[in-house]
Amino acid sequence: MGNNEIVSSLRSTNWQGSIPIVVNLAQTSLSSPSMPPPLHKLVSRQTYLHVGLTDVIHRLSKFAVATPSDCTWFEDEDTGAALRWHLFAGVLFDLKRKDSGSSSSSGNNTKLLPWKIRLHFTSYPINQILQLDKGVDTVKHFYFNSLKQAMFLEHGTAKVSNSSLTKHANMQLWDAILRCKYDLYQEINRDLQAKNPSTDESSSSQGDTNSGFLHHIPVRLLVDGKPPIQRLCRTFNRVNGKSEEDSKEDESQEKPITLGNLLLDWLPHLFQNHLPDDSLTSTTDSSSGGSSENYKNSRSCCCLVQGIVPPLSCTILELWQYLCHPDHFLYIVVLSTS
């Protein structure tokens, strides 16, 4: 199996991840004589709550105060926190571990399942979450804006998104998210997502070294539920003070940026005194110090990607290739455990 097939297989597996959710109608939104029973739904990690729970909203609306669709919002039952509609369901669930006291490096989330959330049709918390002006249409608009931003980082230009995101492509991408169908998504995405020149077989065989290749990796880092940190992220570190152009000429001297590198660079106040030195080096040897076990024993923080606790020695490129969300961003959730 070639590298492209491996990447596609892992992405497809990642898309199968789901979260069991129980939705109750908020007492303050009730208009009927009795409270409806809770509704259970298996929601994809790759979708948004307002998308994955559209049918639940419709069913519970029959028991609720009549309000416009832009007034609906979700609340975590355990914490009472309003859930941000513009974050993917999987990211929201990973962030939940902080408030629930389950932020451990073991990756065990069984205590949190099923995820209990409350649906509101009134008293929209405009001071806590973004306004949902036009319901699901607003979610859709936000998704494509995020995708275009990621593509600009990947390709270094807006030309690719302007030419590739046609009306047909937009319709199929959104339909794939609505239906949680990876194959449908990948039919369009294969022409959108930038490639890694060192592993892309088809392009390297044609001698093409520039077109469609990755400039920067789209990364969003969320620390304890705060607004995401977003900075430029290269695939390789410059070595011995060399310029980027010189490094390209001497690729053997390039060192891929690992998860440990990124955490140390972006969050030095949390990680500079805790990361083991060997976690900063990419390695395929599972017995090396950059393992998740070393991570667990040396840190006061838990790092999650798609609900997984990855070794700090994993390269950001690998994590992005396999575990990025449908908007091409790699979402890294950091939760303090102290």
Tab-separated table of C-alpha atoms in Angstrom:
chain	number	residue	atom	x	y	z
A	1	MET	CA	0.000	0.000	0.000
A	2	GLY	CA	1.429	3.364	-1.060
A	3	ASN	CA	1.662	6.402	1.181
A	4	ASN	CA	-1.374	8.087	-0.386
A	5	GLU	CA	-3.493	5.004	0.273
A	6	ILE	CA	-2.300	4.847	3.888
A	7	VAL	CA	-3.163	8.499	4.481
A	8	SER	CA	-6.593	8.067	2.914
A	9	SER	CA	-7.276	4.908	4.949
A	10	LEU	CA	-6.365	6.595	8.234
A	11	ARG	CA	-8.433	9.664	7.394
A	12	SER	CA	-11.396	7.460	6.582
A	13	THR	CA	-11.036	5.666	9.915
A	14	ASN	CA	-10.807	9.006	11.695
A	15	TRP	CA	-14.091	10.116	10.106
A	16	GLN	CA	-15.844	7.134	11.694
A	17	GLY	CA	-15.296	8.524	15.191
A	18	SER	CA	-18.591	9.448	16.890
A	19	ILE	CA	-19.859	10.635	20.265
A	20	PRO	CA	-23.015	9.302	21.950
A	21	ILE	CA	-25.066	12.316	23.033
A	22	VAL	CA	-28.207	12.638	25.154
A	23	VAL	CA	-30.188	15.841	24.557
A	24	ASN	CA	-32.739	17.239	26.996
A	25	LEU	CA	-34.975	20.230	26.417
A	26	ALA	CA	-34.237	23.118	28.764
A	27	GLN	CA	-36.972	23.723	31.324
A	28	THR	CA	-36.991	27.424	30.465
A	29	SER	CA	-37.855	26.613	26.828
A	30	LEU	CA	-40.745	24.257	27.621
A	31	SER	CA	-44.203	25.271	26.400
A	32	SER	CA	-46.055	21.952	26.648
A	33	PRO	CA	-47.668	20.525	29.838
A	34	SER	CA	-45.029	17.809	30.217
A	35	MET	CA	-41.322	17.512	29.511
A	36	PRO	CA	-40.459	15.345	26.465
A	37	PRO	CA	-38.149	12.374	27.017
A	38	PRO	CA	-34.450	12.863	26.279
A	39	LEU	CA	-33.280	12.054	22.757
A	40	HIS	CA	-30.222	9.910	22.080
A	41	LYS	CA	-28.020	10.470	19.048
A	42	LEU	CA	-24.629	9.278	17.806
A	43	VAL	CA	-22.932	12.392	16.423
A	44	SER	CA	-19.805	12.442	14.256
A	45	ARG	CA	-16.726	14.143	15.663
A	46	GLN	CA	-16.306	15.802	12.250
A	47	THR	CA	-19.533	17.784	12.267
A	48	TYR	CA	-21.047	20.688	14.191
A	49	LEU	CA	-23.686	20.248	16.887
A	50	HIS	CA	-26.308	22.268	14.996
A	51	VAL	CA	-25.691	20.039	11.971
A	52	GLY	CA	-25.443	16.656	13.670
A	53	LEU	CA	-28.457	17.375	15.891
A	54	THR	CA	-30.725	19.029	13.302
A	55	ASP	CA	-33.368	16.318	13.629
A	56	VAL	CA	-33.217	16.533	17.432
A	57	ILE	CA	-33.785	20.297	17.299
A	58	HIS	CA	-36.781	19.763	15.024
A	59	ARG	CA	-38.357	17.119	17.275
A	60	LEU	CA	-37.892	19.040	20.514
A	61	SER	CA	-39.102	22.280	18.945
A	62	LYS	CA	-42.637	20.853	19.068
A	63	PHE	CA	-42.497	21.069	22.859
A	64	ALA	CA	-40.736	24.419	23.032
A	65	VAL	CA	-41.565	28.088	22.860
A	66	ALA	CA	-41.898	29.194	19.246
A	67	THR	CA	-38.688	31.062	18.382
A	68	PRO	CA	-36.567	31.712	15.267
A	69	SER	CA	-33.957	29.079	14.420
A	70	ASP	CA	-31.164	31.517	15.226
A	71	CYS	CA	-32.119	31.415	18.919
A	72	THR	CA	-31.275	27.730	19.460
A	73	TRP	CA	-28.186	26.924	21.504
A	74	PHE	CA	-26.707	24.033	23.449
A	75	GLU	CA	-25.494	23.861	27.034
A	76	ASP	CA	-23.323	21.257	28.703
A	77	GLU	CA	-25.429	19.802	31.527
A	78	ASP	CA	-22.493	19.048	33.817
A	79	THR	CA	-20.863	22.484	33.670
A	80	GLY	CA	-23.695	24.769	32.542
A	81	ALA	CA	-21.381	26.199	29.859
A	82	ALA	CA	-22.816	27.378	26.542
A	83	LEU	CA	-21.323	25.268	23.743
A	84	ARG	CA	-19.656	27.131	20.891
A	85	TRP	CA	-21.477	26.272	17.683
A	86	HIS	CA	-18.483	27.145	15.476
A	87	LEU	CA	-16.292	24.366	16.903
A	88	PHE	CA	-16.551	20.783	15.715
A	89	ALA	CA	-18.339	18.376	18.037
A	90	GLY	CA	-15.139	16.393	18.626
A	91	VAL	CA	-13.216	19.497	19.678
A	92	LEU	CA	-16.002	20.537	22.052
A	93	PHE	CA	-16.036	17.089	23.631
A	94	ASP	CA	-12.255	17.105	24.129
A	95	LEU	CA	-12.503	20.517	25.811
A	96	LYS	CA	-15.148	19.114	28.171
A	97	ARG	CA	-12.524	17.007	29.948
A	98	LYS	CA	-11.077	20.092	31.622
A	99	ASP	CA	-14.274	21.049	33.446
A	100	SER	CA	-15.216	17.459	34.208
A	101	GLY	CA	-11.899	16.668	35.893
A	102	SER	CA	-11.123	13.929	33.350
A	103	SER	CA	-8.132	15.636	31.727
A	104	SER	CA	-5.626	12.846	32.043
A	105	SER	CA	-3.071	11.550	29.590
A	106	SER	CA	-4.653	8.108	29.560
A	107	GLY	CA	-7.164	9.259	26.945
A	108	ASN	CA	-9.976	7.507	28.868
A	109	ASN	CA	-13.307	9.290	28.396
A	110	THR	CA	-15.755	6.571	29.420
A	111	LYS	CA	-16.823	8.565	32.480
A	112	LEU	CA	-18.039	11.347	30.206
A	113	LEU	CA	-20.266	9.161	28.033
A	114	PRO	CA	-22.936	9.630	27.018
A	115	TRP	CA	-22.405	13.353	26.697
A	116	LYS	CA	-25.407	15.099	28.251
A	117	ILE	CA	-26.346	18.439	26.756
A	118	ARG	CA	-29.357	20.712	27.061
A	119	LEU	CA	-31.143	22.402	24.166
A	120	HIS	CA	-32.389	25.971	24.587
A	121	PHE	CA	-34.787	27.937	22.408
A	122	THR	CA	-34.687	31.130	24.500
A	123	SER	CA	-32.267	33.482	26.277
A	124	TYR	CA	-29.448	33.200	23.735
A	125	PRO	CA	-26.131	33.903	25.580
A	126	ILE	CA	-24.747	36.473	23.171
A	127	ASN	CA	-22.037	37.413	25.678
A	128	GLN	CA	-20.697	33.837	25.758
A	129	ILE	CA	-20.929	32.510	22.187
A	130	LEU	CA	-21.039	33.967	18.687
A	131	GLN	CA	-24.399	35.057	17.334
A	132	LEU	CA	-26.088	32.422	15.183
A	133	ASP	CA	-27.747	34.838	12.776
A	134	LYS	CA	-29.218	32.399	10.259
A	135	GLY	CA	-29.097	29.024	11.952
A	136	VAL	CA	-27.339	26.255	10.039
A	137	ASP	CA	-26.643	28.624	7.144
A	138	THR	CA	-24.392	30.606	9.476
A	139	VAL	CA	-22.569	27.406	10.456
A	140	LYS	CA	-22.094	26.575	6.777
A	141	HIS	CA	-20.751	30.052	6.027
A	142	PHE	CA	-18.305	29.804	8.926
A	143	TYR	CA	-17.072	26.384	7.752
A	144	PHE	CA	-16.202	27.582	4.253
A	145	ASN	CA	-14.483	30.702	5.582
A	146	SER	CA	-12.369	28.480	7.844
A	147	LEU	CA	-11.587	26.123	4.954
A	148	LYS	CA	-10.484	29.008	2.712
A	149	GLN	CA	-8.257	30.337	5.473
A	150	ALA	CA	-6.618	26.924	5.886
A	151	MET	CA	-6.110	26.562	2.130
A	152	PHE	CA	-4.411	29.950	1.997
A	153	LEU	CA	-1.956	28.783	4.670
A	154	GLU	CA	-1.371	25.485	2.874
A	155	HIS	CA	-0.844	26.854	-0.634
A	156	GLY	CA	0.470	30.315	0.160
A	157	THR	CA	-2.119	31.854	-2.138
A	158	ALA	CA	-5.872	32.306	-2.461
A	159	LYS	CA	-5.846	31.167	-6.089
A	160	VAL	CA	-6.406	27.494	-5.269
A	161	SER	CA	-9.530	28.076	-3.179
A	162	ASN	CA	-10.865	30.649	-5.639
A	163	SER	CA	-10.539	28.243	-8.561
A	164	SER	CA	-11.334	24.924	-6.853
A	165	LEU	CA	-14.216	25.802	-4.555
A	166	THR	CA	-16.846	25.901	-7.265
A	167	LYS	CA	-20.561	25.819	-6.566
A	168	HIS	CA	-20.594	22.063	-7.181
A	169	ALA	CA	-17.580	21.508	-4.900
A	170	ASN	CA	-19.161	23.549	-2.114
A	171	MET	CA	-22.424	21.623	-2.370
A	172	GLN	CA	-20.680	18.237	-2.255
A	173	LEU	CA	-18.376	19.180	0.634
A	174	TRP	CA	-21.267	20.415	2.727
A	175	ASP	CA	-23.368	17.379	1.808
A	176	ALA	CA	-20.485	15.169	2.986
A	177	ILE	CA	-20.493	16.925	6.363
A	178	LEU	CA	-24.271	16.676	6.633
A	179	ARG	CA	-24.165	12.950	5.879
A	180	CYS	CA	-20.776	12.227	7.501
A	181	LYS	CA	-19.523	10.557	4.309
A	182	TYR	CA	-15.741	10.556	3.938
A	183	ASP	CA	-15.722	9.168	0.385
A	184	LEU	CA	-18.012	11.955	-0.752
A	185	TYR	CA	-15.787	14.520	0.958
A	186	GLN	CA	-12.546	13.088	-0.402
A	187	GLU	CA	-13.752	13.216	-4.019
A	188	ILE	CA	-13.484	16.995	-3.772
A	189	ASN	CA	-10.847	17.308	-1.070
A	190	ARG	CA	-8.132	15.453	-2.999
A	191	ASP	CA	-7.820	18.504	-5.256
A	192	LEU	CA	-7.982	20.999	-2.389
A	193	GLN	CA	-5.540	19.791	0.237
A	194	ALA	CA	-1.864	20.613	-0.261
A	195	LYS	CA	0.542	17.713	-0.539
A	196	ASN	CA	3.791	16.834	1.176
A	197	PRO	CA	6.447	16.800	-1.591
A	198	SER	CA	8.571	14.192	0.184
A	199	THR	CA	5.776	11.617	0.218
A	200	ASP	CA	3.490	12.459	-2.702
A	201	GLU	CA	4.297	9.775	-5.255
A	202	SER	CA	2.374	11.078	-8.250
A	203	SER	CA	3.808	14.584	-8.156
A	204	SER	CA	7.372	13.502	-7.454
A	205	SER	CA	7.297	11.161	-10.434
A	206	GLN	CA	6.363	14.085	-12.647
A	207	GLY	CA	9.208	16.193	-11.356
A	208	ASP	CA	6.861	18.890	-10.017
A	209	THR	CA	8.416	20.472	-6.947
A	210	ASN	CA	6.200	23.487	-6.333
A	211	SER	CA	2.629	23.169	-7.533
A	212	GLY	CA	0.141	22.228	-4.825
A	213	PHE	CA	2.787	21.575	-2.183
A	214	LEU	CA	2.448	22.476	1.454
A	215	HIS	CA	3.681	25.908	2.588
A	216	HIS	CA	2.368	26.011	6.162
A	217	ILE	CA	0.344	23.604	8.275
A	218	PRO	CA	-3.016	25.008	9.456
A	219	VAL	CA	-3.020	24.563	13.240
A	220	ARG	CA	-5.330	25.850	15.964
A	221	LEU	CA	-4.297	25.348	19.577
A	222	LEU	CA	-6.951	25.573	22.295
A	223	VAL	CA	-5.809	25.841	25.898
A	224	ASP	CA	-8.402	25.111	28.595
A	225	GLY	CA	-11.259	26.308	26.405
A	226	LYS	CA	-9.790	29.750	25.738
A	227	PRO	CA	-9.930	31.297	22.232
A	228	PRO	CA	-7.689	29.362	19.825
A	229	ILE	CA	-4.061	30.284	19.249
A	230	GLN	CA	-3.218	30.376	15.559
A	231	ARG	CA	0.253	31.055	14.170
A	232	LEU	CA	2.263	30.093	11.106
A	233	CYS	CA	3.526	26.537	11.396
A	234	ARG	CA	6.199	25.199	9.042
A	235	THR	CA	6.767	21.518	8.390
A	236	PHE	CA	10.512	21.686	9.157
A	237	ASN	CA	12.764	23.625	11.496
A	238	ARG	CA	15.572	25.680	10.032
A	239	VAL	CA	18.913	24.167	10.977
A	240	ASN	CA	21.970	26.083	12.248
A	241	GLY	CA	20.510	29.464	11.426
A	242	LYS	CA	20.140	28.676	7.737
A	243	SER	CA	17.618	30.558	5.667
A	244	GLU	CA	14.570	28.735	4.383
A	245	GLU	CA	16.036	28.754	0.864
A	246	ASP	CA	19.325	27.228	2.046
A	247	SER	CA	17.483	24.588	4.040
A	248	LYS	CA	15.542	23.549	0.963
A	249	GLU	CA	18.821	22.906	-0.846
A	250	ASP	CA	20.029	20.717	2.006
A	251	GLU	CA	16.945	18.737	2.973
A	252	SER	CA	19.020	16.152	4.832
A	253	GLN	CA	19.705	18.769	7.504
A	254	GLU	CA	16.035	19.640	8.038
A	255	LYS	CA	14.320	18.452	11.184
A	256	PRO	CA	10.543	17.948	11.093
A	257	ILE	CA	8.631	19.941	13.678
A	258	THR	CA	7.187	17.642	16.320
A	259	LEU	CA	4.264	18.143	18.663
A	260	GLY	CA	6.808	18.736	21.427
A	261	ASN	CA	8.503	21.470	19.358
A	262	LEU	CA	5.222	23.233	18.760
A	263	LEU	CA	4.099	23.127	22.387
A	264	LEU	CA	7.451	24.437	23.564
A	265	ASP	CA	7.379	27.248	21.004
A	266	TRP	CA	3.734	28.300	21.359
A	267	LEU	CA	3.234	27.656	25.086
A	268	PRO	CA	6.641	28.103	26.726
A	269	HIS	CA	5.066	29.165	30.032
A	270	LEU	CA	3.417	25.755	30.301
A	271	PHE	CA	6.009	23.480	28.763
A	272	GLN	CA	9.554	24.854	28.956
A	273	ASN	CA	10.308	23.222	32.314
A	274	HIS	CA	8.408	19.992	31.775
A	275	LEU	CA	9.104	18.576	28.319
A	276	PRO	CA	11.684	15.752	28.196
A	277	ASP	CA	14.440	16.637	25.711
A	278	ASP	CA	13.938	13.521	23.626
A	279	SER	CA	10.266	14.379	23.068
A	280	LEU	CA	11.386	17.154	20.726
A	281	THR	CA	12.893	14.763	18.192
A	282	SER	CA	10.868	12.848	15.661
A	283	THR	CA	11.522	9.123	15.847
A	284	THR	CA	9.923	5.903	14.752
A	285	ASP	CA	11.435	3.971	17.659
A	286	SER	CA	8.631	3.335	20.144
A	287	SER	CA	11.149	2.683	22.910
A	288	SER	CA	12.538	6.233	22.785
A	289	GLY	CA	11.791	8.884	25.378
A	290	GLY	CA	9.173	10.688	23.309
A	291	SER	CA	6.487	8.195	24.183
A	292	SER	CA	3.078	9.007	25.619
A	293	GLU	CA	4.119	7.270	28.854
A	294	ASN	CA	7.012	9.695	29.316
A	295	TYR	CA	4.588	12.464	28.501
A	296	LYS	CA	2.189	11.305	31.206
A	297	ASN	CA	4.815	11.130	33.915
A	298	SER	CA	6.493	14.451	33.179
A	299	ARG	CA	3.703	16.898	32.503
A	300	SER	CA	1.047	18.949	34.186
A	301	CYS	CA	-0.946	19.176	30.962
A	302	CYS	CA	-2.826	16.772	28.743
A	303	CYS	CA	-2.689	17.194	24.969
A	304	LEU	CA	-5.464	15.792	22.768
A	305	VAL	CA	-5.885	15.507	19.007
A	306	GLN	CA	-9.187	13.989	17.856
A	307	GLY	CA	-9.630	12.519	21.332
A	308	ILE	CA	-6.223	10.808	21.143
A	309	VAL	CA	-3.184	11.491	23.342
A	310	PRO	CA	-0.369	11.455	20.751
A	311	PRO	CA	3.332	10.988	21.572
A	312	LEU	CA	5.211	14.283	21.655
A	313	SER	CA	7.608	12.846	19.069
A	314	CYS	CA	4.853	12.766	16.436
A	315	THR	CA	5.501	15.296	13.706
A	316	ILE	CA	2.908	18.009	13.180
A	317	LEU	CA	2.840	17.056	9.501
A	318	GLU	CA	1.833	13.479	10.303
A	319	LEU	CA	-0.837	14.580	12.747
A	320	TRP	CA	-2.232	17.035	10.215
A	321	GLN	CA	-2.234	14.506	7.381
A	322	TYR	CA	-4.128	11.910	9.398
A	323	LEU	CA	-6.197	13.851	11.945
A	324	CYS	CA	-7.119	17.261	10.579
A	325	HIS	CA	-10.800	18.237	10.555
A	326	PRO	CA	-12.887	18.846	7.412
A	327	ASP	CA	-11.808	22.519	7.360
A	328	HIS	CA	-8.168	21.341	7.022
A	329	PHE	CA	-7.183	22.682	10.447
A	330	LEU	CA	-5.389	20.480	12.977
A	331	TYR	CA	-7.066	21.187	16.319
A	332	ILE	CA	-4.813	20.568	19.326
A	333	VAL	CA	-6.521	20.729	22.729
A	334	VAL	CA	-4.303	21.352	25.759
A	335	LEU	CA	-5.823	20.854	29.195
A	336	SER	CA	-4.069	21.633	32.443
A	337	THR	CA	-4.306	18.810	34.959
A	338	SER	CA	-2.963	20.614	37.996
